[in-house]
Short mmCIF file of C-alpha atoms in Angstrom, two decimals:
data_model
loop_
_atom_site.label_atom_id
_atom_site.label_comp_id
_atom_site.label_asym_id
_atom_site.label_seq_id
_atom_site.Cartn_x
_atom_site.Cartn_y
_atom_site.Cartn_z
CA UNK A 2 234.48 147.72 -25.15
CA UNK A 3 230.74 146.63 -26.45
CA UNK A 4 227.79 148.26 -24.60
CA UNK A 5 227.34 145.41 -22.79
CA UNK A 6 230.76 144.10 -22.77
CA UNK A 7 231.11 140.84 -19.45
CA UNK A 8 232.11 144.59 -17.52
CA UNK A 9 229.26 147.08 -17.70
CA UNK A 10 226.76 144.21 -17.26
CA UNK A 11 229.07 143.25 -13.85
CA UNK A 12 228.30 147.43 -13.16
CA UNK A 13 224.66 147.35 -13.80
CA UNK A 14 223.51 144.11 -12.73
CA UNK A 15 226.13 143.91 -9.10
CA UNK A 16 224.67 145.80 -7.48
CA UNK A 17 221.18 144.30 -7.22
CA UNK A 18 221.90 141.49 -4.77
CA UNK A 19 225.95 140.62 -4.61
CA UNK A 20 226.59 145.26 -3.47
CA UNK A 21 223.39 146.10 -3.21
CA UNK A 22 223.46 149.73 -1.89
CA UNK A 23 221.09 149.22 1.23
CA UNK A 24 221.44 145.29 2.16
CA UNK A 25 225.23 145.43 1.81
CA UNK A 26 226.59 149.30 1.70
CA UNK A 27 223.88 150.44 3.72
CA UNK A 28 222.37 153.51 2.13
CA UNK A 29 219.53 154.66 1.73
CA UNK A 30 218.40 153.08 4.60
CA UNK A 31 216.58 156.05 6.34
CA UNK A 32 214.15 156.26 3.38
CA UNK A 33 213.13 152.82 3.59
CA UNK A 34 211.81 153.52 7.24
CA UNK A 35 209.35 156.64 6.16
CA UNK A 36 207.85 155.49 2.52
CA UNK A 37 207.64 151.30 2.68
CA UNK A 38 204.56 151.19 4.84
CA UNK A 39 202.31 151.10 1.28
CA UNK A 40 204.19 148.72 -1.52
CA UNK A 41 202.96 151.67 -4.20
CA UNK A 42 204.79 154.37 -2.57
CA UNK A 43 207.38 152.53 -2.39
CA UNK A 44 207.70 151.38 -5.94
CA UNK A 45 206.88 155.26 -6.66
CA UNK A 46 210.12 155.84 -4.84
CA UNK A 47 212.15 153.46 -6.16
CA UNK A 48 211.53 154.38 -9.91
CA UNK A 49 211.96 158.15 -9.08
CA UNK A 50 215.92 157.18 -6.82
CA UNK A 51 216.44 155.26 -10.48
CA UNK A 52 215.80 157.53 -12.71
CA UNK A 53 217.62 160.56 -10.46
CA UNK A 54 220.37 158.46 -9.76
CA UNK A 55 221.14 157.58 -13.59
CA UNK A 56 220.68 161.03 -15.52
CA UNK A 57 222.58 162.94 -12.54
CA UNK A 58 225.23 159.79 -13.23
CA UNK A 59 225.42 160.84 -16.87
CA UNK A 60 225.45 164.52 -16.12
CA UNK A 61 228.33 164.80 -14.14
CA UNK A 62 230.45 161.90 -16.38
CA UNK A 63 229.87 164.48 -19.48
CA UNK A 64 230.68 167.14 -17.28
CA UNK A 65 233.98 165.61 -15.52
CA UNK A 66 236.57 166.66 -16.70
CA UNK A 67 235.30 170.31 -16.35
CA UNK A 68 234.36 170.20 -12.81
CA UNK A 69 236.85 171.85 -10.75
CA UNK A 70 237.35 169.91 -7.69
CA UNK A 71 237.20 172.37 -5.21
CA UNK A 72 233.74 173.17 -6.43
CA UNK A 73 232.78 169.20 -7.54
CA UNK A 74 230.18 168.99 -4.69
CA UNK A 75 228.18 172.23 -4.81
CA UNK A 76 228.00 171.30 -9.27
CA UNK A 77 226.23 167.78 -8.02
CA UNK A 78 224.16 168.96 -5.67
CA UNK A 79 223.09 171.44 -8.30
CA UNK A 80 222.15 169.04 -10.68
CA UNK A 81 220.66 166.31 -8.62
CA UNK A 82 218.12 168.89 -6.91
CA UNK A 83 217.07 170.35 -11.21
CA UNK A 84 216.72 166.67 -11.61
CA UNK A 85 214.59 166.01 -8.20
CA UNK A 86 213.10 169.01 -8.71
CA UNK A 87 211.34 167.19 -11.81
CA UNK A 88 211.02 164.22 -10.97
CA UNK A 89 208.64 165.70 -8.34
CA UNK A 90 206.48 167.75 -11.05
CA UNK A 91 206.07 164.71 -12.87
CA UNK A 92 204.92 162.91 -9.79
CA UNK A 93 202.35 165.77 -8.57
CA UNK A 94 201.45 165.78 -12.45
CA UNK A 95 200.83 162.30 -12.96
CA UNK A 96 200.53 160.90 -9.50
CA UNK A 97 199.21 163.22 -7.41
CA UNK A 98 198.27 161.34 -3.82
CA UNK A 99 201.11 159.02 -4.53
CA UNK A 100 203.41 162.25 -4.23
CA UNK A 101 201.28 163.04 -1.41
CA UNK A 102 202.01 160.01 0.42
CA UNK A 103 205.93 160.22 -0.37
CA UNK A 104 205.51 164.01 1.29
CA UNK A 105 208.50 165.62 1.81
CA UNK A 106 210.72 161.89 1.37
CA UNK A 107 210.79 163.56 -2.45
CA UNK A 108 212.49 166.38 -2.07
CA UNK A 109 214.71 164.33 0.31
CA UNK A 110 216.01 162.40 -2.60
CA UNK A 111 218.74 165.07 -2.97
CA UNK A 112 220.19 163.77 0.46
CA UNK A 113 220.29 160.42 -0.29
CA UNK A 114 223.73 158.59 0.35
CA UNK A 115 223.35 156.43 -3.10
CA UNK A 116 223.00 159.60 -5.85
CA UNK A 117 226.35 161.38 -3.83
CA UNK A 118 228.11 158.16 -3.45
CA UNK A 119 227.63 156.74 -7.18
CA UNK A 120 228.79 160.46 -8.53
CA UNK A 121 231.36 160.44 -6.26
CA UNK A 122 232.68 157.47 -6.06
CA UNK A 123 231.62 155.99 -10.65
CA UNK A 124 230.35 158.48 -12.09
CA UNK A 125 233.72 161.18 -11.81
CA UNK A 126 235.68 158.48 -13.22
CA UNK A 127 233.98 156.74 -15.50
CA UNK A 128 232.14 157.51 -19.11
CA UNK A 129 229.02 158.36 -20.10
CA UNK A 130 227.77 155.15 -20.52
CA UNK A 131 228.92 153.38 -17.42
CA UNK A 132 227.73 155.75 -15.60
CA UNK A 133 224.00 155.58 -16.57
CA UNK A 134 224.17 151.72 -16.25
CA UNK A 135 226.00 152.47 -12.47
CA UNK A 136 222.81 154.84 -11.64
CA UNK A 137 220.66 152.00 -13.33
CA UNK A 138 222.20 149.48 -11.30
CA UNK A 139 222.17 150.98 -7.51
CA UNK A 140 218.38 153.09 -8.17
CA UNK A 141 217.16 148.75 -8.73
CA UNK A 142 218.98 147.55 -6.11
CA UNK A 143 217.29 150.38 -3.69
CA UNK A 144 214.14 150.26 -5.13
CA UNK A 145 214.10 146.42 -5.36
CA UNK A 146 214.50 146.22 -1.07
CA UNK A 147 211.41 149.25 -1.13
CA UNK A 148 209.49 147.49 -2.89
CA UNK A 149 210.24 143.90 -0.81
CA UNK A 150 209.68 146.62 2.44
CA UNK A 151 206.29 147.77 1.20
CA UNK A 152 205.44 144.33 0.36
CA UNK A 153 205.63 142.79 3.56
CA UNK A 154 204.65 145.61 5.87
CA UNK A 155 200.89 146.86 3.85
CA UNK A 156 200.45 142.84 3.87
CA UNK A 157 200.62 142.00 7.08
CA UNK A 158 200.27 145.29 8.45
CA UNK A 159 196.74 146.17 6.69
CA UNK A 160 196.08 142.87 4.92
CA UNK A 161 196.14 144.72 1.25
CA UNK A 162 198.14 145.04 -1.70
CA UNK A 163 198.05 148.58 -3.72
CA UNK A 164 194.85 149.12 -1.60
CA UNK A 165 193.74 146.08 -2.95
CA UNK A 166 192.19 143.39 0.28
CA UNK A 167 194.69 140.76 -0.71
CA UNK A 168 193.38 138.64 2.43
CA UNK A 169 190.25 136.99 3.00
CA UNK A 170 187.71 138.26 4.89
CA UNK A 171 187.13 135.03 5.90
CA UNK A 172 190.17 135.31 7.85
CA UNK A 173 189.20 138.60 8.83
CA UNK A 174 186.31 135.83 9.99
CA UNK A 175 188.23 133.75 12.03
CA UNK A 176 189.67 136.31 14.58
CA UNK A 177 192.80 137.16 12.18
CA UNK A 178 193.85 141.08 13.06
CA UNK A 179 196.44 142.98 10.89
CA UNK A 180 199.68 143.47 12.42
CA UNK A 181 199.12 146.93 13.39
CA UNK A 182 203.25 147.10 14.07
CA UNK A 183 204.33 146.35 10.76
CA UNK A 184 202.85 149.66 9.03
CA UNK A 185 205.25 151.45 12.12
CA UNK A 186 208.90 153.23 10.70
CA UNK A 187 210.64 150.43 13.17
CA UNK A 188 209.58 147.62 11.71
CA UNK A 189 211.47 148.17 8.41
CA UNK A 190 214.39 148.33 9.94
CA UNK A 191 213.55 144.26 10.95
CA UNK A 192 212.62 143.63 7.55
CA UNK A 193 215.99 144.71 5.50
CA UNK A 194 217.30 142.68 8.91
CA UNK A 195 216.04 139.47 8.08
CA UNK A 196 216.39 140.70 4.21
CA UNK A 197 220.03 141.04 5.21
CA UNK A 198 220.44 138.36 7.44
CA UNK A 199 218.44 135.83 4.14
CA UNK A 200 220.63 137.73 1.78
CA UNK A 201 224.13 136.55 3.45
CA UNK A 202 223.14 132.97 4.53
CA UNK A 203 222.94 132.45 0.70
CA UNK A 204 225.88 134.74 0.27
CA UNK A 205 228.75 132.62 2.19
CA UNK A 206 231.61 135.17 0.55
CA UNK A 207 229.64 138.26 2.51
CA UNK A 208 230.16 136.62 6.07
CA UNK A 209 232.87 138.24 8.41
CA UNK A 210 235.65 135.69 9.27
#
């Protein structure tokens, strides 16, 4: 089996759309409420989760034949906690301002449903390479949704992207006002709901009969 066989490509690409963990499996939505008011923390959170899921999948896959079934959850939590701690320290060292914006949500990556879901559903039954691709795919699928939500919330809520004003001052001079509701957590749910509606309208096979 090749490194990028048809099956492996499906494992990597599937979570980006047709089996997205957020808009299809409804996982990881909680963090989308807290970190997507700005685009930059949304992007950093997505990258962090992708890295943690990918490497946690690989580690658990390598250990899968030696982990006693009765303590597998504990082992998974220890591996994830160690990786999240590393990710947190890296952010503090190289992106301190973003780390402050993410606040407790970096630590709460440990409780992200996507992580434990992929470890249980995939890494425990597949090889390291396949598990790595699965982790990258699901992490990027999560990141894509966060970036889309963060893009629209920051654009319409603050008139900026990455902290840079993109809505011309002339618009404000004509009476345009930023939508303050967009930076409130409930709007993340509404934006995600719109994404789900658009996604399902374009993928008829996902619609319930």
